[in-house]
């Protein structure tokens, strides 16, 4: 059973008007003589001037509150020195994906020159906004060719640790270059 068209339009309009009126509470009505820029108005809270902190989500480094300079002053989700150092250290491998907000770098498979029967892949995790010795973890994967197929193989446990040490050394170098140019 369907309603006649006029009746449907009338019901729709009535629902729309009631929704609009319901949205107009006393908080949304401008009052005469009300100072909308006073300390209790909420504008300072949103701008971060009262508390000294922002409310809400910070996107692309637009926070109005000063931060410590451990991240190199970028809008990254992780430490900028560790991020750049990880990219620099793994630059010899083709990059598959990089997420600067999550801190994950994934390389594509790489075969070293002269070693066509084996290939390597790395996944790096940059953890946190501080430049710390435990701020990066690198997992290395290795495969060897058996016939026409690639088969997973063991990687020396020290390989990931050596790459992490190189990243940390490069991050310290980048930080010292950054402070020297200021």
N, CA, C and O of each residue as an XYZ file, in Angstrom:
728
protein
N       0.851     -1.162      0.000
C       0.000      0.000      0.000
C       0.902      1.233      0.000
O       1.744      1.378      0.887
N       0.742      2.114     -0.971
C       1.568      3.304     -1.085
C       0.746      4.541     -0.786
O      -0.468      4.571     -0.990
N       1.430      5.550     -0.303
C       0.797      6.828     -0.021
C       0.695      7.628     -1.306
O       1.533      7.493     -2.198
N      -0.318      8.451     -1.399
C      -0.377      9.333     -2.571
C       0.820     10.282     -2.552
O       1.371     10.587     -1.494
N       1.205     10.735     -3.720
C       2.397     11.572     -3.881
C       2.322     12.832     -3.018
O       3.305     13.178     -2.363
N       1.194     13.517     -2.999
C       1.059     14.745     -2.194
C       1.290     14.456     -0.716
O       1.946     15.225     -0.013
N       0.754     13.363     -0.268
C       0.894     13.006      1.148
C       2.361     12.717      1.479
O       2.842     13.126      2.536
N       3.083     12.013      0.587
C       4.499     11.732      0.809
C       5.309     13.012      0.866
O       6.187     13.150      1.717
N       5.028     13.950     -0.025
C       5.749     15.226     -0.036
C       5.472     15.984      1.257
O       6.381     16.573      1.841
N       4.238     15.971      1.697
C       3.879     16.685      2.933
C       4.576     16.066      4.145
O       5.070     16.781      5.017
N       4.611     14.728      4.194
C       5.278     14.051      5.306
C       6.775     14.352      5.266
O       7.380     14.630      6.301
N       7.367     14.297      4.085
C       8.793     14.586      3.926
C       9.121     16.006      4.372
O      10.097     16.226      5.089
N       8.308     16.967      3.948
C       8.531     18.367      4.345
C       8.368     18.544      5.855
O       9.142     19.268      6.480
N       7.384     17.899      6.433
C       7.169     18.004      7.878
C       8.363     17.430      8.645
O       8.801     18.009      9.639
N       8.883     16.299      8.185
C      10.053     15.716      8.837
C      11.272     16.617      8.693
O      12.041     16.777      9.641
N      11.456     17.206      7.514
C      12.598     18.098      7.290
C      12.531     19.340      8.165
O      13.539     19.749      8.742
N      11.342     19.949      8.267
C      11.179     21.147      9.090
C      11.398     20.812     10.562
O      12.033     21.579     11.285
N      10.876     19.673     11.010
C      11.061     19.315     12.423
C      12.526     19.014     12.720
O      13.013     19.312     13.810
N      13.227     18.429     11.759
C      14.659     18.174     11.970
C      15.432     19.487     12.052
O      16.324     19.630     12.889
N      15.100     20.435     11.199
C      15.767     21.743     11.229
C      15.482     22.477     12.532
O      16.385     23.066     13.126
N      14.247     22.444     12.970
C      13.907     23.120     14.222
C      14.548     22.424     15.415
O      14.949     23.082     16.374
N      14.647     21.111     15.364
C      15.283     20.377     16.448
C      16.757     20.689     16.564
O      17.321     20.649     17.658
N      17.389     21.000     15.439
C      18.813     21.323     15.447
C      19.079     22.706     16.001
O      20.206     23.018     16.386
N      18.064     23.528     16.044
C      18.239     24.900     16.534
C      17.959     24.942     18.018
O      16.885     25.378     18.433
N      18.896     24.502     18.817
C      18.756     24.571     20.265
C      19.163     25.943     20.762
O      19.532     26.813     19.973
N      19.096     26.134     22.050
C      19.437     27.435     22.613
C      20.927     27.743     22.479
O      21.318     28.910     22.515
N      21.769     26.707     22.324
C      23.199     26.951     22.172
C      23.528     27.584     20.827
O      24.555     28.248     20.696
N      22.678     27.390     19.829
C      22.970     27.895     18.497
C      22.360     29.261     18.231
O      22.593     29.845     17.173
N      21.591     29.775     19.164
C      20.931     31.055     18.970
C      21.842     32.172     19.470
O      22.391     32.092     20.569
N      21.995     33.198     18.665
C      22.809     34.336     19.087
C      22.025     35.189     20.071
O      20.876     35.556     19.828
N      22.655     35.486     21.155
C      22.006     36.298     22.172
C      22.503     37.729     22.071
O      23.676     37.972     21.790
N      21.612     38.663     22.300
C      21.976     40.070     22.259
C      22.884     40.368     23.439
O      22.585     39.984     24.570
N      23.984     41.045     23.181
C      24.904     41.429     24.236
C      25.881     40.330     24.631
O      26.726     40.546     25.499
N      25.786     39.170     24.020
C      26.699     38.067     24.349
C      28.032     38.286     23.636
O      28.074     38.481     22.421
N      29.096     38.253     24.389
C      30.423     38.438     23.826
C      30.941     37.084     23.364
O      31.332     36.248     24.178
N      30.940     36.872     22.035
C      31.359     35.580     21.495
C      32.870     35.395     21.541
O      33.367     34.306     21.254
N      33.603     36.439     21.896
C      35.057     36.337     21.934
C      35.597     36.345     23.359
O      36.799     36.497     23.573
N      34.714     36.181     24.322
C      35.131     36.159     25.723
C      35.837     34.838     26.031
O      35.828     33.908     25.224
N      36.445     34.778     27.209
C      37.233     33.608     27.590
C      36.392     32.340     27.656
O      36.923     31.259     27.402
N      35.147     32.419     27.975
C      34.313     31.233     28.098
C      33.610     30.845     26.811
O      32.788     29.928     26.821
N      33.900     31.498     25.723
C      33.152     31.243     24.496
C      33.562     29.973     23.780
O      32.793     29.471     22.960
N      34.719     29.439     24.047
C      35.178     28.239     23.372
C      36.101     28.523     22.204
O      36.778     27.613     21.725
N      36.147     29.757     21.733
C      37.036     30.084     20.610
C      38.502     29.951     21.010
O      39.323     29.464     20.231
N      38.825     30.383     22.221
C      40.208     30.263     22.665
C      40.584     28.799     22.890
O      41.722     28.399     22.643
N      39.632     28.014     23.354
C      39.906     26.597     23.573
C      40.231     25.918     22.249
O      41.155     25.108     22.173
N      39.483     26.244     21.220
C      39.733     25.650     19.913
C      41.071     26.133     19.366
O      41.814     25.350     18.774
N      41.379     27.376     19.549
C      42.643     27.914     19.046
C      43.825     27.510     19.924
O      44.978     27.668     19.523
N      43.546     26.994     21.108
C      44.609     26.531     21.981
C      45.249     27.634     22.795
O      46.331     27.436     23.347
N      44.610     28.795     22.888
C      45.236     29.907     23.608
C      45.004     29.840     25.115
O      45.832     30.329     25.884
N      43.905     29.249     25.548
C      43.640     29.189     26.986
C      44.481     28.121     27.665
O      45.141     28.382     28.671
N      44.451     26.907     27.103
C      45.115     25.787     27.759
C      46.538     25.587     27.283
O      47.323     24.903     27.940
N      46.881     26.174     26.153
C      48.203     25.959     25.597
C      48.307     24.655     24.822
O      49.387     24.278     24.368
N      47.175     23.967     24.672
C      47.170     22.724     23.919
C      46.032     22.756     22.914
O      45.009     23.406     23.131
N      46.227     22.043     21.811
C      45.169     21.945     20.817
C      44.178     20.883     21.233
O      44.534     19.912     21.900
N      42.929     21.072     20.834
C      41.914     20.049     20.989
C      41.704     19.427     19.626
O      41.704     20.137     18.620
N      41.526     18.136     19.569
C      41.223     17.507     18.303
C      42.434     16.885     17.656
O      43.442     16.616     18.309
N      42.322     16.661     16.365
C      43.335     15.952     15.600
C      44.246     16.951     14.903
O      43.780     17.956     14.367
N      45.523     16.676     14.910
C      46.494     17.516     14.216
C      46.810     16.851     12.883
O      47.276     15.713     12.846
N      46.557     17.558     11.799
C      46.828     17.026     10.472
C      47.952     17.801      9.816
O      47.980     19.029      9.889
N      48.866     17.114      9.184
C      49.926     17.702      8.388
C      50.746     18.736      9.147
O      51.203     19.714      8.555
N      50.938     18.536     10.436
C      51.801     19.404     11.219
C      51.246     20.797     11.447
O      52.016     21.753     11.534
N      49.931     20.937     11.547
C      49.340     22.253     11.722
C      49.053     22.586     13.175
O      48.276     23.500     13.456
N      49.649     21.881     14.082
C      49.436     22.146     15.493
C      49.923     23.547     15.832
O      50.965     23.983     15.341
N      49.175     24.247     16.667
C      49.551     25.604     17.036
C      50.411     25.647     18.286
O      50.931     26.699     18.657
N      50.556     24.512     18.925
C      51.369     24.485     20.138
C      52.791     24.107     19.777
O      53.009     23.268     18.903
N      53.763     24.718     20.444
C      55.147     24.369     20.130
C      55.469     22.963     20.602
O      55.009     22.526     21.657
N      56.280     22.247     19.794
C      56.713     20.916     20.174
C      58.213     20.923     20.320
O      58.908     21.814     19.831
N      58.698     19.893     21.015
C      60.142     19.781     21.089
C      60.657     19.401     19.709
O      59.908     18.869     18.889
N      61.911     19.667     19.453
C      62.457     19.499     18.119
C      63.106     18.139     17.942
O      64.153     18.035     17.303
N      62.494     17.079     18.504
C      63.067     15.745     18.351
C      62.743     15.156     16.999
O      63.406     14.211     16.572
N      61.756     15.677     16.315
C      61.370     15.101     15.038
C      61.892     15.859     13.860
O      61.543     15.506     12.733
N      62.684     16.853     14.025
C      63.216     17.583     12.905
C      62.247     18.617     12.357
O      62.518     19.202     11.307
N      61.109     18.869     13.039
C      60.200     19.929     12.641
C      59.288     19.590     11.481
O      58.822     20.499     10.795
N      59.015     18.327     11.235
C      58.132     17.961     10.140
C      56.816     17.456     10.669
O      56.660     17.265     11.875
N      55.874     17.240      9.791
C      54.574     16.726     10.171
C      54.513     15.214     10.109
O      53.426     14.654      9.972
N      55.638     14.542     10.205
C      55.671     13.089     10.171
C      55.115     12.520     11.465
O      55.106     13.190     12.497
N      54.654     11.285     11.402
C      54.183     10.609     12.600
C      55.308      9.985     13.390
O      55.090      9.498     14.500
N      56.515      9.990     12.834
C      57.678      9.381     13.478
C      58.832     10.380     13.452
O      58.722     11.461     12.874
N      59.926     10.004     14.078
C      61.101     10.874     14.114
C      61.640     11.081     12.699
O      61.911     10.112     11.990
N      61.792     12.317     12.295
C      62.200     12.640     10.928
C      63.626     12.194     10.632
O      63.922     11.794      9.506
N      64.518     12.256     11.624
C      65.900     11.835     11.405
C      65.969     10.319     11.176
O      66.673      9.851     10.280
N      65.238      9.567     11.988
C      65.208      8.115     11.803
C      64.543      7.741     10.480
O      64.980      6.815      9.796
N      63.492      8.465     10.129
C      62.787      8.191      8.873
C      63.712      8.405      7.674
O      63.836      7.540      6.807
N      64.355      9.571      7.643
C      65.253      9.887      6.524
C      66.446      8.929      6.495
O      66.866      8.487      5.425
N      66.983      8.614      7.654
C      68.128      7.706      7.736
C      67.754      6.306      7.266
O      68.559      5.638      6.618
N      66.554      5.859      7.582
C      66.102      4.544      7.132
C      65.953      4.519      5.615
O      66.368      3.566      4.955
N      65.358      5.574      5.072
C      65.244      5.660      3.608
C      66.619      5.689      2.948
O      66.840      5.024      1.936
N      67.537      6.457      3.519
C      68.891      6.532      2.961
C      69.604      5.181      3.027
O      70.265      4.779      2.070
N      69.473      4.494      4.138
C      70.168      3.219      4.335
C      69.622      2.140      3.404
O      70.384      1.317      2.895
N      68.317      2.138      3.179
C      67.704      1.118      2.328
C      67.567      1.564      0.872
O      66.863      0.925      0.090
N      68.234      2.654      0.511
C      68.096      3.210     -0.837
C      68.625      2.285     -1.923
O      68.240      2.438     -3.083
N      69.491      1.332     -1.595
C      70.015      0.413     -2.600
C      68.967     -0.612     -3.035
O      69.137     -1.276     -4.058
N      67.885     -0.745     -2.266
C      66.797     -1.674     -2.597
C      65.625     -0.893     -3.173
O      65.375      0.235     -2.748
N      64.897     -1.469     -4.138
C      63.733     -0.752     -4.671
C      62.644     -0.611     -3.604
O      62.370     -1.546     -2.852
N      62.040      0.555     -3.555
C      61.028      0.863     -2.545
C      59.660      0.385     -3.022
O      59.232      0.735     -4.122
N      58.977     -0.404     -2.211
C      57.635     -0.875     -2.547
C      56.578      0.054     -1.957
O      55.619      0.421     -2.637
N      56.757      0.438     -0.671
C      55.816      1.378     -0.053
C      56.477      2.038      1.152
O      57.391      1.491      1.770
N      55.983      3.228      1.459
C      56.491      3.979      2.610
C      55.332      4.756      3.227
O      54.648      5.515      2.541
N      55.122      4.563      4.504
C      54.065      5.247      5.242
C      54.702      6.098      6.336
O      55.023      5.581      7.406
N      54.893      7.410      6.084
C      55.576      8.245      7.072
C      54.770      8.478      8.347
O      55.349      8.837      9.372
N      53.468      8.286      8.314
C      52.665      8.487      9.511
C      52.653      7.234     10.370
O      52.634      7.326     11.598
N      52.663      6.072      9.746
C      52.724      4.821     10.487
C      54.144      4.377     10.757
O      54.383      3.552     11.640
N      55.105      4.925      9.992
C      56.504      4.606     10.207
C      56.939      3.287      9.605
O      57.859      2.652     10.122
N      56.303      2.856      8.524
C      56.635      1.572      7.916
C      57.205      1.795      6.517
O      56.623      2.509      5.700
N      58.351      1.171      6.259
C      58.977      1.198      4.939
C      59.131     -0.249      4.487
O      59.707     -1.071      5.200
N      58.615     -0.554      3.304
C      58.711     -1.903      2.759
C      59.426     -1.819      1.418
O      59.029     -1.054      0.538
N      60.474     -2.606      1.271
C      61.186     -2.629     -0.003
C      60.650     -3.773     -0.858
O      59.978     -4.682     -0.372
N      60.965     -3.697     -2.123
C      60.653     -4.784     -3.041
C      61.832     -5.752     -3.034
O      62.864     -5.467     -2.428
N      61.689     -6.873     -3.692
C      62.774     -7.847     -3.739
C      63.970     -7.274     -4.478
O      63.817     -6.576     -5.480
N      65.150     -7.571     -3.984
C      66.407     -7.062     -4.542
C      67.408     -8.206     -4.646
O      67.660     -8.920     -3.675
N      67.967     -8.366     -5.826
C      69.038     -9.340     -6.028
C      70.350     -8.595     -6.154
O      70.492     -7.751     -7.039
N      71.318     -8.884     -5.290
C      72.614     -8.215     -5.395
C      73.297     -8.574     -6.722
O      73.071     -9.658     -7.261
N      74.123     -7.675     -7.246
C      74.836     -7.979     -8.486
C      75.681     -9.243     -8.331
O      76.411     -9.398     -7.351
N      75.574    -10.127     -9.292
C      76.343    -11.359     -9.253
C      75.701    -12.472     -8.454
O      76.252    -13.572     -8.397
N      74.556    -12.230     -7.834
C      73.871    -13.264     -7.033
C      72.447    -13.404     -7.556
O      71.484    -13.049     -6.878
N      72.332    -13.929     -8.777
C      71.015    -14.034     -9.408
C      70.114    -15.098     -8.823
O      68.921    -15.128     -9.124
N      70.663    -15.980     -7.984
C      69.852    -17.057     -7.414
C      69.359    -16.772     -6.010
O      68.790    -17.648     -5.359
N      69.570    -15.563     -5.541
C      69.015    -15.191     -4.239
C      68.545    -13.750     -4.291
O      69.057    -12.942     -5.067
N      67.567    -13.439     -3.458
C      67.030    -12.082     -3.392
C      66.635    -11.770     -1.958
O      66.384    -12.658     -1.143
N      66.592    -10.452     -1.680
C      66.321     -9.978     -0.326
C      65.202     -8.942     -0.347
O      64.965     -8.267     -1.349
N      64.536     -8.844      0.773
C      63.472     -7.861      0.969
C      63.573     -7.394      2.412
O      63.926     -8.177      3.294
N      63.266     -6.124      2.662
C      63.347     -5.596      4.026
C      62.076     -4.842      4.384
O      61.447     -4.206      3.537
N      61.718     -4.927      5.644
C      60.625     -4.139      6.208
C      61.192     -3.406      7.416
O      61.724     -4.022      8.340
N      61.071     -2.089      7.394
C      61.593     -1.270      8.490
C      60.434     -0.617      9.233
O      59.476     -0.140      8.625
N      60.539     -0.606     10.542
C      59.543      0.031     11.409
C      60.241      1.133     12.196
O      61.110      0.859     13.025
N      59.859      2.374     11.934
C      60.372      3.501     12.716
C      59.331      3.756     13.798
O      58.172      4.052     13.508
N      59.768      3.637     15.057
C      58.818      3.663     16.162
C      59.004      4.910     17.010
O      60.045      5.101     17.639
N      57.994      5.745     17.017
C      57.991      6.899     17.895
C      58.589      8.153     17.289
O      59.130      8.147     16.184
N      58.471      9.228     18.052
C      58.930     10.541     17.616
C      60.298     10.915     18.161
O      60.824     11.978     17.830
N      60.880     10.063     18.987
C      62.160     10.403     19.598
C      63.282      9.630     18.937
O      63.105      8.488     18.512
N      64.428     10.262     18.858
C      65.618      9.616     18.311
C      66.240      8.789     19.421
O      66.969      9.304     20.269
N      65.938      7.490     19.400
C      66.434      6.563     20.421
C      67.054      5.365     19.741
O      66.779      5.094     18.571
N      67.880      4.653     20.461
C      68.559      3.497     19.884
C      67.595      2.359     19.566
O      67.889      1.529     18.706
N      66.461      2.306     20.238
C      65.476      1.274     19.932
C      64.333      1.829     19.081
O      63.240      1.263     19.059
N      64.582      2.919     18.393
C      63.551      3.585     17.604
C      63.340      3.024     16.217
O      62.453      3.494     15.505
N      64.121      2.032     15.800
C      63.952      1.435     14.473
C      64.185     -0.071     14.562
O      65.099     -0.535     15.243
N      63.348     -0.815     13.866
C      63.488     -2.268     13.762
C      63.430     -2.623     12.278
O      62.552     -2.157     11.552
N      64.367     -3.447     11.844
C      64.403     -3.859     10.440
C      64.376     -5.388     10.381
O      65.179     -6.070     11.016
N      63.437     -5.893      9.606
C      63.333     -7.333      9.353
C      63.772     -7.584      7.916
O      63.300     -6.924      6.990
N      64.664     -8.528      7.740
C      65.173     -8.863      6.407
C      64.702    -10.268      6.046
O      64.748    -11.185      6.865
N      64.247    -10.415      4.802
C      63.766    -11.693      4.297
C      64.628    -12.095      3.109
O      65.083    -11.246      2.342
N      64.846    -13.391      2.966
C      65.708    -13.900      1.897
C      65.019    -15.070      1.212
O      64.377    -15.899      1.859
N      65.161    -15.123     -0.088
C      64.660    -16.242     -0.860
C      65.747    -16.711     -1.814
O      66.542    -15.912     -2.308
N      65.773    -18.021     -2.070
C      66.710    -18.595     -3.039
C      65.899    -19.280     -4.132
O      64.791    -19.765     -3.904
N      66.477    -19.303     -5.310
C      65.791    -19.915     -6.443
C      66.079    -21.419     -6.466
O      67.224    -21.867     -6.412
N      64.993    -22.160     -6.547
C      65.097    -23.606     -6.720
C      64.269    -23.963     -7.947
O      63.042    -24.031     -7.882
N      64.949    -24.187     -9.056
C      64.252    -24.413    -10.318
C      63.653    -23.111    -10.797
O      64.373    -22.138    -11.019
N      62.331    -23.083    -10.960
C      61.630    -21.857    -11.377
C      60.939    -21.163    -10.214
O      60.255    -20.159    -10.418
N      61.099    -21.664     -9.022
C      60.399    -21.117     -7.856
C      61.371    -20.457     -6.881
O      62.542    -20.827     -6.793
N      60.850    -19.469     -6.153
C      61.599    -18.835     -5.069
C      61.161    -19.482     -3.762
O      59.965    -19.617     -3.501
N      62.124    -19.878     -2.948
C      61.849    -20.544     -1.676
C      62.471    -19.716     -0.555
O      63.602    -19.244     -0.669
N      61.707    -19.547      0.538
C      62.220    -18.803      1.685
C      63.460    -19.474      2.251
O      63.546    -20.700      2.314
N      64.422    -18.651      2.662
C      65.670    -19.159      3.237
C      66.000    -18.354      4.486
O      65.463    -17.267      4.702
N      66.880    -18.898      5.294
C      67.292    -18.234      6.531
C      68.168    -17.017      6.228
O      68.916    -16.992      5.250
N      68.055    -16.024      7.084
C      68.889    -14.826      7.013
C      69.734    -14.803      8.280
O      69.250    -15.146      9.359
N      70.973    -14.407      8.153
C      71.829    -14.290      9.340
C      71.178    -13.321     10.326
O      70.772    -12.229      9.928
N      71.070    -13.693     11.596
C      70.400    -12.835     12.585
C      71.034    -11.453     12.706
O      70.353    -10.492     13.063
N      72.312    -11.343     12.417
C      72.990    -10.058     12.565
C      72.675     -9.087     11.422
O      72.990     -7.902     11.526
N      72.065     -9.562     10.344
C      71.817     -8.696      9.182
C      70.897     -7.532      9.538
O      71.203     -6.381      9.228
N      69.780     -7.825     10.183
C      68.857     -6.765     10.590
C      69.493     -5.810     11.581
O      69.299     -4.598     11.490
N      70.254     -6.346     12.527
C      70.917     -5.508     13.529
C      71.962     -4.595     12.886
O      72.111     -3.442     13.291
N      72.692     -5.109     11.879
C      73.681     -4.273     11.180
C      73.009     -3.125     10.440
O      73.508     -2.000     10.456
N      71.876     -3.402      9.790
C      71.140     -2.337      9.106
C      70.610     -1.311     10.103
O      70.638     -0.110      9.831
N      70.127     -1.776     11.258
C      69.638     -0.858     12.293
C      70.770      0.047     12.785
O      70.564      1.243     12.993
N      71.960     -0.521     12.971
C      73.115      0.278     13.401
C      73.466      1.337     12.360
O      73.795      2.470     12.712
N      73.399      0.976     11.091
C      73.669      1.950     10.023
C      72.635      3.072     10.013
O      72.970      4.238      9.804
N      71.374      2.704     10.243
C      70.307      3.718     10.301
C      70.564      4.677     11.451
O      70.461      5.892     11.279
N      70.896      4.148     12.618
C      71.138      5.004     13.786
C      72.340      5.919     13.569
O      72.304      7.086     13.960
N      73.390      5.412     12.959
C      74.563      6.243     12.681
C      74.197      7.362     11.705
O      74.618      8.506     11.878
N      73.417      7.030     10.688
C      73.002      8.044      9.709
C      72.070      9.070     10.366
O      72.160     10.260     10.062
N      71.181      8.633     11.258
C      70.264      9.554     11.938
C      71.040     10.531     12.818
O      70.706     11.715     12.872
N      72.073     10.044     13.507
C      72.903     10.946     14.323
C      73.627     11.949     13.435
O      73.764     13.121     13.787
N      74.086     11.482     12.288
C      74.756     12.379     11.340
C      73.793     13.457     10.834
O      74.158     14.630     10.759
N      72.583     13.067     10.491
C      71.581     14.041     10.024
C      71.236     15.047     11.112
O      71.071     16.235     10.835
N      71.124     14.567     12.363
C      70.807     15.476     13.471
C      71.937     16.469     13.697
O      71.685     17.652     13.925
N      73.188     15.999     13.636
C      74.305     16.919     13.838
C      74.408     17.926     12.696
O      74.769     19.081     12.922
N      74.094     17.503     11.478
C      74.079     18.451     10.359
C      72.973     19.478     10.544
O      73.141     20.650     10.207
N      71.842     19.033     11.081
C      70.697     19.937     11.294
C      71.011     20.985     12.344
O      70.655     22.152     12.174
N      71.669     20.594     13.425
C      71.983     21.556     14.479
C      73.135     22.474     14.066
O      73.223     23.600     14.557
N      74.017     22.020     13.177
C      75.138     22.839     12.731
C      74.690     23.944     11.792
O      75.352     24.978     11.704
N      73.581     23.751     11.089
C      73.121     24.751     10.123
C      72.200     25.781     10.757
O      71.781     26.727     10.090
N      71.886     25.616     12.005
C      70.984     26.591     12.649
C      71.709     27.795     13.130
O      71.095     28.703     13.691
